[in-house]
Coordinates of C-alpha atoms and ligand atoms in Angstrom, one line a residue:
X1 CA 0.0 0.0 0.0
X2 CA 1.3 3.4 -0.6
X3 CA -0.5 6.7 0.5
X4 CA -0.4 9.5 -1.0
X5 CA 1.4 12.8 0.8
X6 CA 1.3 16.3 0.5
X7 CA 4.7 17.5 1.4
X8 CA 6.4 14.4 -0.7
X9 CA 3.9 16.1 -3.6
X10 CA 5.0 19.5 -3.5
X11 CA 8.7 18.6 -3.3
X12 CA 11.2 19.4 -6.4
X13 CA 14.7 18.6 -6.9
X14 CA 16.8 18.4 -9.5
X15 CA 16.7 15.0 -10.1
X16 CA 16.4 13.7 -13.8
X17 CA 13.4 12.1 -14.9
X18 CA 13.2 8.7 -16.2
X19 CA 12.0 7.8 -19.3
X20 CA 9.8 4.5 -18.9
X21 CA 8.7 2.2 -21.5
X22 CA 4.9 0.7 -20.6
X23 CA 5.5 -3.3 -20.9
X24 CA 1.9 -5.0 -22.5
X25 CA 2.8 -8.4 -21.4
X26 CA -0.2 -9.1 -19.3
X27 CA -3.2 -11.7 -20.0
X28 CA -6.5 -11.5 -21.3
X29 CA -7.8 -12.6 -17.4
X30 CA -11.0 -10.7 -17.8
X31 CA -12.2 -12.1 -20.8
X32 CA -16.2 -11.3 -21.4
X33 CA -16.1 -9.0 -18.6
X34 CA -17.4 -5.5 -18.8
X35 CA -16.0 -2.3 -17.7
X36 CA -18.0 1.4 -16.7
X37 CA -15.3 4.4 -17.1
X38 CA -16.8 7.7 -15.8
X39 CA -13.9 10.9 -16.7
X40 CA -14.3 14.2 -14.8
X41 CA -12.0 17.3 -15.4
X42 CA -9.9 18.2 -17.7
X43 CA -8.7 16.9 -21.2
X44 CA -5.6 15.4 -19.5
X45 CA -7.9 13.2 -17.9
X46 CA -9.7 12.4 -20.6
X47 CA -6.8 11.4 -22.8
X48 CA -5.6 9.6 -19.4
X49 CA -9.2 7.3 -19.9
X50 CA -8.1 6.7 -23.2
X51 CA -5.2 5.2 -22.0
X52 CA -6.8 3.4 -19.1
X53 CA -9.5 1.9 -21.9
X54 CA -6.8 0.4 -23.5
X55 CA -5.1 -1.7 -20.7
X56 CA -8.7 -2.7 -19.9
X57 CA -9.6 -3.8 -23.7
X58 CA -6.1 -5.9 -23.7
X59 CA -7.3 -7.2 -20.1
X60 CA -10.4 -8.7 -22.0
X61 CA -12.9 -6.3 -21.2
X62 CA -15.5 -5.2 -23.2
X63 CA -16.8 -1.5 -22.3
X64 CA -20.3 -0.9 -21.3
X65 CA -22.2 2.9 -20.6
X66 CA -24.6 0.8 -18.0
X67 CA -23.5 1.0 -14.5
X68 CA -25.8 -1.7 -13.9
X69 CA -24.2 -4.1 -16.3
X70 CA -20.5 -3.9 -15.1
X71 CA -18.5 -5.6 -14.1
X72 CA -15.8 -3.1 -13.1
X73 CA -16.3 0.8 -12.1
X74 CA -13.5 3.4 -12.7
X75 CA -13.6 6.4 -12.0
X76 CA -11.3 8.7 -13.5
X77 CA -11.8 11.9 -11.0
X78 CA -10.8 16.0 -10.9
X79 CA -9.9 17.8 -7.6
X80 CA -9.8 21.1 -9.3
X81 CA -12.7 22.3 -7.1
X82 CA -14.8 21.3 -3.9
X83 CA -18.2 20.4 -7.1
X84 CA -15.6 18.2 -8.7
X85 CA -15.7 15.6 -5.4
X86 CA -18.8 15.9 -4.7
X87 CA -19.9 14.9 -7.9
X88 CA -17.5 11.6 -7.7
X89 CA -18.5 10.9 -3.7
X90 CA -22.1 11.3 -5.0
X91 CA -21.9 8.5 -7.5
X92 CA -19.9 6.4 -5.2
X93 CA -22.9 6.2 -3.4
X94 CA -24.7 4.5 -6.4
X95 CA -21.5 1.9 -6.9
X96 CA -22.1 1.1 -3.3
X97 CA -25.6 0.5 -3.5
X98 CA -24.7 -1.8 -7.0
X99 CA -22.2 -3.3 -5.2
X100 CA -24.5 -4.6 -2.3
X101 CA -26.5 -6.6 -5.0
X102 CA -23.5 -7.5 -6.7
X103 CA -20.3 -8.4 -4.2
X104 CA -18.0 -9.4 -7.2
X105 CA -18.1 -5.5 -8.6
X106 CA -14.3 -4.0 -8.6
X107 CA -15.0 -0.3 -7.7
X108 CA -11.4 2.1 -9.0
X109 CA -10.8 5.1 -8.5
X110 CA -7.8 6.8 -9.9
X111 CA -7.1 10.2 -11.3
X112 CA -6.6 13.7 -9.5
X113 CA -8.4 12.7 -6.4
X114 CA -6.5 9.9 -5.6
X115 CA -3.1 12.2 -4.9
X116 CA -5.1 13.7 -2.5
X117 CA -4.2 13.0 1.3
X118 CA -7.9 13.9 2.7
X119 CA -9.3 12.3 -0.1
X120 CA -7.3 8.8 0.1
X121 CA -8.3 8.9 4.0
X122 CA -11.8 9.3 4.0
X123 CA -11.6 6.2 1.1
X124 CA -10.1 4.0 3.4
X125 CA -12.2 5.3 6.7
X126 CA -15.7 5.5 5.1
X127 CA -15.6 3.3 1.6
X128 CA -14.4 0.6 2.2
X129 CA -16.2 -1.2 -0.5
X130 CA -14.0 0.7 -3.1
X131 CA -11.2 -2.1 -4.4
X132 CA -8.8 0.2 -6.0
X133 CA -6.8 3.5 -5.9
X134 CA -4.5 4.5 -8.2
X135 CA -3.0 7.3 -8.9
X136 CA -2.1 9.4 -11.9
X137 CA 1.6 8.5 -11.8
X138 CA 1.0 4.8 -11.9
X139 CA -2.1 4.5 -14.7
X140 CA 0.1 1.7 -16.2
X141 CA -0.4 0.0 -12.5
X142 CA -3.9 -0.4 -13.4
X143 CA -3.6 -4.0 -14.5
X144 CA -1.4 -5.3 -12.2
X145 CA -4.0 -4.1 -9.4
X146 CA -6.5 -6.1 -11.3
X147 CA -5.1 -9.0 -11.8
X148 CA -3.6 -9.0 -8.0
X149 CA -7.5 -8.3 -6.9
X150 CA -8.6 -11.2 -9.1
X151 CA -5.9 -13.8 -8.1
X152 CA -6.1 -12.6 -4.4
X153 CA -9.9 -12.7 -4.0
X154 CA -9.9 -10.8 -1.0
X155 CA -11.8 -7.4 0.1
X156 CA -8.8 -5.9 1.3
X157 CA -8.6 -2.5 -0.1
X158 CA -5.3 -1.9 -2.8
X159 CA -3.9 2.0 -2.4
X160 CA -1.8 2.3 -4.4
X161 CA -0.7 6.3 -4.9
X162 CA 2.7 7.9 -5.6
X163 CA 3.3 11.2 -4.5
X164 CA 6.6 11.8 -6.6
X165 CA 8.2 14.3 -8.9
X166 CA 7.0 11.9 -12.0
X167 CA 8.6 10.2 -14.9
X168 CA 8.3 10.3 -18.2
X169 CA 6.1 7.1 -19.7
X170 CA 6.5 5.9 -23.7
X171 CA 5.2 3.7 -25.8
X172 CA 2.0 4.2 -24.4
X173 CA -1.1 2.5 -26.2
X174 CA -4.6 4.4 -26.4
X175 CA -8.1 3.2 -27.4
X176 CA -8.7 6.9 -28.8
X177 CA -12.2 8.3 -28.8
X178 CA -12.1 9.8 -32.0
X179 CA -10.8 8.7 -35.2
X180 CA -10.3 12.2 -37.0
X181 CA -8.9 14.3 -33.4
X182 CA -6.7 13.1 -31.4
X183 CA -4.9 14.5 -28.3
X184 CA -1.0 14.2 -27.9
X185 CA 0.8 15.1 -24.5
X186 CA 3.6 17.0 -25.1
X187 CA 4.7 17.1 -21.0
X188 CA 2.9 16.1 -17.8
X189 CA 3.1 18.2 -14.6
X190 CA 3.2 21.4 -13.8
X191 CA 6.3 24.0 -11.7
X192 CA 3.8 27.2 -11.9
X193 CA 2.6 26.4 -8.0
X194 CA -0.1 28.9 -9.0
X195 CA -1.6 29.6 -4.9
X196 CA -5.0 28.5 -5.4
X197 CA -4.0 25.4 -7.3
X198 CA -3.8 21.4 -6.9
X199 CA -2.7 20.3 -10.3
X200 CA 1.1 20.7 -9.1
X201 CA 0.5 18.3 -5.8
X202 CA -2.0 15.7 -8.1
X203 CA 0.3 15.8 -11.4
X204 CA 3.9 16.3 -10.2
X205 CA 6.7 18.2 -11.9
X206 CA 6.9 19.6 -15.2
X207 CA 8.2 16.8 -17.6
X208 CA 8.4 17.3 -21.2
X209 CA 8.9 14.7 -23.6
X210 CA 11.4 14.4 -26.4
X211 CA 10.3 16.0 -29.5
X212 CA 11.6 13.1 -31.2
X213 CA 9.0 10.9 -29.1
X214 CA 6.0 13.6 -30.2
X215 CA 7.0 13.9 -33.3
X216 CA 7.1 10.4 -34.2
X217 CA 3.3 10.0 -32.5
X218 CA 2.3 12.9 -34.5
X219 CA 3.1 11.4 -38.2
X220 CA 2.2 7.9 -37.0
X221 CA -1.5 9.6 -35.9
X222 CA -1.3 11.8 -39.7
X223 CA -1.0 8.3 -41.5
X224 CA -3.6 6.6 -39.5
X225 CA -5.7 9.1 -41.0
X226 CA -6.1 11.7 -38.2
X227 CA -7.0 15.2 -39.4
X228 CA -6.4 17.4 -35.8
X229 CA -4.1 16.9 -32.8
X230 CA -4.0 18.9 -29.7
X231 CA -1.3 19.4 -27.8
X232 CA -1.6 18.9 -24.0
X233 CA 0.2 20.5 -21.2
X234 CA -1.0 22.5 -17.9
X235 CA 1.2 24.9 -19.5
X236 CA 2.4 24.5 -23.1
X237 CA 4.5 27.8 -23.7
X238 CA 6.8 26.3 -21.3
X239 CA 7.7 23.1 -23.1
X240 CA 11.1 22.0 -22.9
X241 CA 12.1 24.7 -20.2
X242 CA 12.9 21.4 -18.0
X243 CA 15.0 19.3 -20.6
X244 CA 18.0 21.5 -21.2
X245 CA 18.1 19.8 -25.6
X246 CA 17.9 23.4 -26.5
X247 CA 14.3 23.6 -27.8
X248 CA 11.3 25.4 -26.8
X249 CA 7.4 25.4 -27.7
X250 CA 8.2 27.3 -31.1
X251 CA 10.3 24.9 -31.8
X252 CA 8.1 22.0 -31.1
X253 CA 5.1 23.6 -32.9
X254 CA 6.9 24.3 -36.3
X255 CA 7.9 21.0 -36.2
X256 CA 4.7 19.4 -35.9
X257 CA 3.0 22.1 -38.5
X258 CA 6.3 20.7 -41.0
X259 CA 4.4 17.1 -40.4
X260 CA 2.1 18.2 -42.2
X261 CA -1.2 17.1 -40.1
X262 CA -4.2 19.3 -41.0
X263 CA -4.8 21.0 -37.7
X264 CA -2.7 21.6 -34.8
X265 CA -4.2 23.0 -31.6
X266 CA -2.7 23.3 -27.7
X267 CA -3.5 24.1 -24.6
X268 CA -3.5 25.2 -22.3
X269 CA -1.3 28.6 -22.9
X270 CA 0.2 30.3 -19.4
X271 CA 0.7 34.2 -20.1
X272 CA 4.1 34.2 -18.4
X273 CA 5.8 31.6 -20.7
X274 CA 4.4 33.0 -24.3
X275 CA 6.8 34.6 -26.0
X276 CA 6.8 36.6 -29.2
X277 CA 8.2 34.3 -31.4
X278 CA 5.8 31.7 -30.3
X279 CA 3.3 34.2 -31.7
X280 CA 5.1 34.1 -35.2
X281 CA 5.1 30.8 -35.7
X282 CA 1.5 30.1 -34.9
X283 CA 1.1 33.0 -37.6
X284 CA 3.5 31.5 -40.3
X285 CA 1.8 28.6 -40.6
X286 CA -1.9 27.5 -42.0
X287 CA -2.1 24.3 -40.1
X288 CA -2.0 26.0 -36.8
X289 CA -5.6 26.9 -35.9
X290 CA -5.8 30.3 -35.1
X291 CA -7.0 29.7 -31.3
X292 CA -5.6 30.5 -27.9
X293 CA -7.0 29.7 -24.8
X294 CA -5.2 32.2 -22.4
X295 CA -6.3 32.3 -18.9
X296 CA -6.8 35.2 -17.4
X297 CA -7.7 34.4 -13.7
X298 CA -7.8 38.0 -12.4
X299 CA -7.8 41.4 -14.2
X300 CA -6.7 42.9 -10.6
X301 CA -2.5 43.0 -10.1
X302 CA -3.2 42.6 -6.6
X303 CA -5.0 39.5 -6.7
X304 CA -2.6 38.3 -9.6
X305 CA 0.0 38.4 -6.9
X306 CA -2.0 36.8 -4.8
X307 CA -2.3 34.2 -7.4
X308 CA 1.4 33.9 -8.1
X309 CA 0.2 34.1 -11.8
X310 CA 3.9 36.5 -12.4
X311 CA 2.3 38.8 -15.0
X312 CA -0.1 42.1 -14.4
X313 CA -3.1 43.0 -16.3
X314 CA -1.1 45.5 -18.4
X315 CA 1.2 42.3 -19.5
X316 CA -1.5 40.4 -20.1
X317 CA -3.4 43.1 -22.6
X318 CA -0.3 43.7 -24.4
X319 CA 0.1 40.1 -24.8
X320 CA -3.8 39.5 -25.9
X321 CA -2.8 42.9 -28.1
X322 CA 0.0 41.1 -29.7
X323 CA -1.6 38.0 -30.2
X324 CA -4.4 39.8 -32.2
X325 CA -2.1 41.8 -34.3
X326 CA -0.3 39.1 -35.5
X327 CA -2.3 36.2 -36.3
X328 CA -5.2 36.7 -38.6
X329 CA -9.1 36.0 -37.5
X330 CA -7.6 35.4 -33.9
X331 CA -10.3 33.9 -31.3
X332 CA -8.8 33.8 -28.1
X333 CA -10.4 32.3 -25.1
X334 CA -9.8 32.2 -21.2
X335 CA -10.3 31.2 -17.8
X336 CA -11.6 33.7 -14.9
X337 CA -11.7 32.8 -11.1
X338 CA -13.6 35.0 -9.1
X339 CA -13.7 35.7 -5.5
X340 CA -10.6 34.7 -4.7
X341 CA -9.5 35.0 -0.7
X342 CA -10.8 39.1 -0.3
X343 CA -11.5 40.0 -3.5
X344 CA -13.1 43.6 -3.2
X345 CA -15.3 45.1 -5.3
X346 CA -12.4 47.2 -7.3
X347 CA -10.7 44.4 -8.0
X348 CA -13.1 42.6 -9.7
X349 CA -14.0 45.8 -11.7
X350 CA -10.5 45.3 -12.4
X351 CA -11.3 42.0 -14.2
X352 CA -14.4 43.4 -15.5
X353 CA -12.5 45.7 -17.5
X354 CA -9.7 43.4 -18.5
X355 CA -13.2 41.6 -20.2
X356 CA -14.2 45.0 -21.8
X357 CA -10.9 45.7 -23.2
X358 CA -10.1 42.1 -24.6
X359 CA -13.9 40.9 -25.8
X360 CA -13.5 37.1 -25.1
X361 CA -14.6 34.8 -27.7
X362 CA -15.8 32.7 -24.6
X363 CA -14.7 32.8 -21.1
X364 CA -14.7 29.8 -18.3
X365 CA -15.7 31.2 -15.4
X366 CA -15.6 29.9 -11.5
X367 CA -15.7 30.9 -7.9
X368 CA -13.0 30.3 -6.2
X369 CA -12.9 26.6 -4.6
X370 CA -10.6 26.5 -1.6
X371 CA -8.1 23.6 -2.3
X372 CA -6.7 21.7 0.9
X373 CA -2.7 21.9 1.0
X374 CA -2.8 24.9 -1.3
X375 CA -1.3 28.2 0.0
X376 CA -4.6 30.3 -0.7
X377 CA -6.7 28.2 1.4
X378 CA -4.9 29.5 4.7
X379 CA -6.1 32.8 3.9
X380 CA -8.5 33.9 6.2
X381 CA -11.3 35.2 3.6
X382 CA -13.8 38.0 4.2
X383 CA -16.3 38.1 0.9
X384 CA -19.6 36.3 1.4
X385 CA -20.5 32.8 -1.3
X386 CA -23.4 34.8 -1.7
X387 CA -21.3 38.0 -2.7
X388 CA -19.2 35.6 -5.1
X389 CA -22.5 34.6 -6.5
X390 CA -23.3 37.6 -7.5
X391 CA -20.1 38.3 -9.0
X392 CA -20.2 35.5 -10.9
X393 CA -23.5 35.9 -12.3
X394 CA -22.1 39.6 -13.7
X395 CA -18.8 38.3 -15.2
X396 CA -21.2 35.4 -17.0
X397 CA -23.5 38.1 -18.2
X398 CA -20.9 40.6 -19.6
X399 CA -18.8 37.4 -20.8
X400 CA -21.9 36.5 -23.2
X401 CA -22.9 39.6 -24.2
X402 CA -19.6 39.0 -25.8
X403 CA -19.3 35.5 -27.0
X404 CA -22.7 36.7 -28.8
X405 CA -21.4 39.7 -30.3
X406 CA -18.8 37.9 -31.9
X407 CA -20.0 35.2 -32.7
X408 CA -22.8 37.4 -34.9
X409 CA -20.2 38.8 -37.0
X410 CA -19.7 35.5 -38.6
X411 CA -22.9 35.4 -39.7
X412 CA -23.3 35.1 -43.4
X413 CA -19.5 34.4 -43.6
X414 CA -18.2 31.2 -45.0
X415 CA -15.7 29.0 -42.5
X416 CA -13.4 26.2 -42.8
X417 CA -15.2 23.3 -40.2
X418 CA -13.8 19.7 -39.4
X419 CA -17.1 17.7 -39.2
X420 CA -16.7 15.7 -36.4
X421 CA -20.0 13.4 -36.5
X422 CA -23.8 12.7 -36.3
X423 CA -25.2 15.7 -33.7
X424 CA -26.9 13.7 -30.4
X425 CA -30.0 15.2 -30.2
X426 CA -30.9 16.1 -33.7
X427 CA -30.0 13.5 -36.5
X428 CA -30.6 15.4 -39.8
X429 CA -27.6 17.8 -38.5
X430 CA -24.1 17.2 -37.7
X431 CA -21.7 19.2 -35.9
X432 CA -17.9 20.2 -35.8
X433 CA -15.7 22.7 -35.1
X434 CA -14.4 25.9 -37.2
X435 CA -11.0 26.8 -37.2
X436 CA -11.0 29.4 -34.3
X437 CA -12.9 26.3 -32.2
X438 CA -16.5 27.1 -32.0
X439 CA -19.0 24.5 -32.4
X440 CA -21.2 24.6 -35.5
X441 CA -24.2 22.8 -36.1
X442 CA -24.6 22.1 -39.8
X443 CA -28.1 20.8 -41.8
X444 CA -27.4 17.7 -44.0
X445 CA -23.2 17.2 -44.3
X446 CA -23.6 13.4 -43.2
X447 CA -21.6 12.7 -46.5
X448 CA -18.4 15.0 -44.7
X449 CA -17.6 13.3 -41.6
X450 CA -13.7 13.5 -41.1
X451 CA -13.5 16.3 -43.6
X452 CA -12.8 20.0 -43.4
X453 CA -15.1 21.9 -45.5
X454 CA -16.4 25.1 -45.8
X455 CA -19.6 26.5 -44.3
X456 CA -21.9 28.9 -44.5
X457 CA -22.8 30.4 -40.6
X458 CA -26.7 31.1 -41.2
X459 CA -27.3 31.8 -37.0
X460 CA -24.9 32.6 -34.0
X461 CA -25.7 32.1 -30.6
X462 CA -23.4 33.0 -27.5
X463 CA -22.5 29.3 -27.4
X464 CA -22.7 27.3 -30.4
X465 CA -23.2 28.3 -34.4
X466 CA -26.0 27.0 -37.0
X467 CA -24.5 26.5 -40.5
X468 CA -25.1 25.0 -44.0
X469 CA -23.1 23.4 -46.5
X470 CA -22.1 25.3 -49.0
X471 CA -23.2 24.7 -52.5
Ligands
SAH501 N1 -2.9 25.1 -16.4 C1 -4.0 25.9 -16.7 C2 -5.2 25.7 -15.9 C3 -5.7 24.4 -15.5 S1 -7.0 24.3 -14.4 C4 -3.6 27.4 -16.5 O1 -2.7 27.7 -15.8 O2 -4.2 28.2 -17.1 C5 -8.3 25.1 -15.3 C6 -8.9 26.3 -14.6 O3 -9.5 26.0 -13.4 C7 -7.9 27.4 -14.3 O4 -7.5 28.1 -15.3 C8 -8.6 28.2 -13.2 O5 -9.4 29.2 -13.8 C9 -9.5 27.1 -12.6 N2 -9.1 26.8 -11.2 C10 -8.0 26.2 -10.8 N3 -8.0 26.1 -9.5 C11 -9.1 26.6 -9.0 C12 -9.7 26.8 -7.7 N4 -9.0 26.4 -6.6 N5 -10.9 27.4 -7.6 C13 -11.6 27.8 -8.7 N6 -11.1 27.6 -10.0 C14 -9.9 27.1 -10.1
SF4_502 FE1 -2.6 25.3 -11.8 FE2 -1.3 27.5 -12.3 FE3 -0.3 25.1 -13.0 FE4 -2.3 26.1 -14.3 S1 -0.3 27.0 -14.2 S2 -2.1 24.0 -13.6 S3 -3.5 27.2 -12.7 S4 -0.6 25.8 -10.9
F3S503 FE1 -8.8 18.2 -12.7 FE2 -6.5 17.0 -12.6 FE3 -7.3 18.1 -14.8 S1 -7.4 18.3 -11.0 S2 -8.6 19.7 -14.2 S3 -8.2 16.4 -13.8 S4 -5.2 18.0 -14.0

């Protein structure tokens, strides 16, 4: 058993990181079984599931989206904010009550929530029933635990959580959800140690991987037939910063746009680590979508202190400024956290006006969550939930006022959209996305699944476009 540990998760040295092959030489035990995977958070996680769904296809299992029918629960789980484990404690309770009427159920729970201390402790004082932890430096662990469980037949509970720098894992194997997009991770981690945040104590260091290794997952992805990566990091601007090969992100991205592939996108982008040059090459060439999600946080300099976030709102205008300038039809998108530990009422004019000045395609909004272990949440904090509330609700309404207003001025213009497949809820339509990443919903264009073609916007909404093929 191994428990996971703050202070061992928010050490970092200089020691070099090991690059680790993942071994597939395990057996086929579960044969006819079926699994339930359930992802929260981020798209880390969700290209995590995509590697957990692989080791559990090559374990035998078949997947199923019926709780009721499985065989085996995991649960791939966010501790970005207090909603995010609420939401997974609340459907423990229904593996529980599953698992009463079915005692051979393996309940698993791994991901973000499982490198947390208070989390891992109240699993093993008040769920016992749950079979498995791991944690999100040992997702190749996953069968092993499984086939221990299996062999040992007992209810004893496996923890089993690393709270360590990280290493660097290749040769990884995915069961991908998508065959036309596919996400790549270009490093794990994250050094920011912004003061509100867990990702640095639940992902470890900043890793990057060898170009040579992304590169060579990049063209392999381009002849399977894929038509858009994403590049993943917490922060992709600073890619390669911790591997001393003398390359950085702009070196990394016109590499991959020299592949070739038909759409390259990344996030997320950290202000501090964006550089001009960066900026160039995104402009230079045609295959990078012109896209950039750039959190913001807090238009106050005082609060972005506070933060640790290392750039003020003046930086972070000329930055948005720059962005605009140079790369054509621009949408840029961001992240906004309000009432942060004494947030007054100037300082979120402050970020008010930081939204005035730089008219968000779209903005993520959220009210500040209090993370255990993180500096932030020793502040003593004097603004009301239902002051935050309030704030909230008038970032939200200024924030789609302008995701509406620009979204209208693409109406009646003709955009370049990867169709991406049938739309859920209405099958004469399907949807995809347009180069600057908003979501069009397109009459008829069955026939152009996997394809970017263009389209006619006929309707814009705050969140999503209507379109039509164009004849
Ligand atoms: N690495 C990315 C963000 C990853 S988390 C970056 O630095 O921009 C995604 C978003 O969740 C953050 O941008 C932030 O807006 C929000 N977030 C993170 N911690 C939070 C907390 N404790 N409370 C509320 N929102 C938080
Ligand atoms: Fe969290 Fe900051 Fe790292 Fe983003 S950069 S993951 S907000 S610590
Ligand atoms: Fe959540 Fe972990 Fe991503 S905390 S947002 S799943 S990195």
């Amino acid at each position: 058993m191994h428990m996971p540990n703050l202070n061992e998760a928010r050490k970092r040295t200089e020691e070099k990181v090991l690059e680790k092959k993942v071994e597939y030489n395990f057996s086929k035990a579960f044969l006819n079984k079926k699994y339930f995977l359930r992802t929260y958070g981020c798209q880390m996680n969700m290209h995590d599931s995509e590697e957990i769904r692989k080791y559990l296809e090559l374990l035998g299992f078949r997947e199923t989206n019926v709780l009721e029918e499985s065989d085996l629960v995991v649960l791939n789980t966010c501790a970005i904010r207090e909603n995010a484990h609420e939401k997974v404690f609340g459907y423990l309770g229904r593996c529980k009550h599953l698992k009463r009427e079915k005692p051979e159920l393996i309940i698993a729970i791994g991901g973000c929530m499982s490198q947390e201390e208070n989390v891992v402790h109240e699993i093993k004082m008040k769920h016992p029933y749950v079979d498995i932890v791991f944690g999100t430096h040992n997702i190749s662990d996953l069968p092993k635990l499984l086939l221990e469980k299996k062999e040992a037949q007992t209810k004893m509970q496996e923890i089993e959580v690393y709270s360590i720098e990280g290493d660097v894992y290749e040769n990884i194997k995915y069961s991908r959800d998508s065959k036309i997009t596919a996400w790549v991770n270009i490093m794990y981690g994250c050094d920011k140690f912004c003061t509100y945040c867990i990702v640095p104590y639940t992902r470890g260091k900043q890793r990057s991987r060898k170009l040579e290794n992304i590169l060579k997952e990049v063209e392999d992805l381009k002849i399977n037939g894929y038509k858009e990566i994403t590049l993943l990091g917490q922060n992709v601007n600073a890619y390669g910063k911790d591997l001393n090969e003398g390359y950085d992100f702009k070196d990394l991205l016109e590499r991959v746009a020299q592949t070739g592939i038909e759409r390259i996108r990344f996030v997320t982008s950290h202000p501090w680590d964006f550089t001009e040059e960066m900026i160039d090459v995104i402009a230079k060439y045609e295959n990078i979508m012109p896209y950039i999600h750039l959190p913001l946080q807090s238009g106050s300099d005082r609060i972005l202190k506070l933060m640790g976030r290392r750039y003020t709102k003046e930086e972070y205008i000329k930055l948005f400024r720059s962005i605009e300038e140079k790369i054509p039809n621009v949408s840029i998108t961001t992240d906004i956290i309000v009432g942060f530990p004494n947030e007054t009422e100037e300082d979120f004019l402050e970020t008010l006006d930081v939204v005035n000045t730089c008219q968000f395609d779209s903005a993520f909004t959220f009210i500040y969550s209090p993370r255990e272990g993180t500096p932030a949440s020793k502040i003593k904090d004097n603004v009301t939930i239902e002051e935050k509330e309030k704030r909230l609700q008038r970032l939200n309404d200024l924030v789609n006022h302008y995701s509406l207003e620009k979204n209208k001025r693409l109406e009646g213009s003709i955009v370049p959209v990867l169709i991406l497949g049938e739309n859920e809820k209405d099958k004469n339509k399907v949807y995809g996305y347009t180069d600057t990443m908003k979501l069009i919903n397109i009459t008829g264009g069955h026939n152009f699944i996997g394809q970017i073609v263009p389209i006619k916007v006929t309707t814009a909404k705050s969140f999503s476009l209507d379109g039509e093929i164009v004849r």
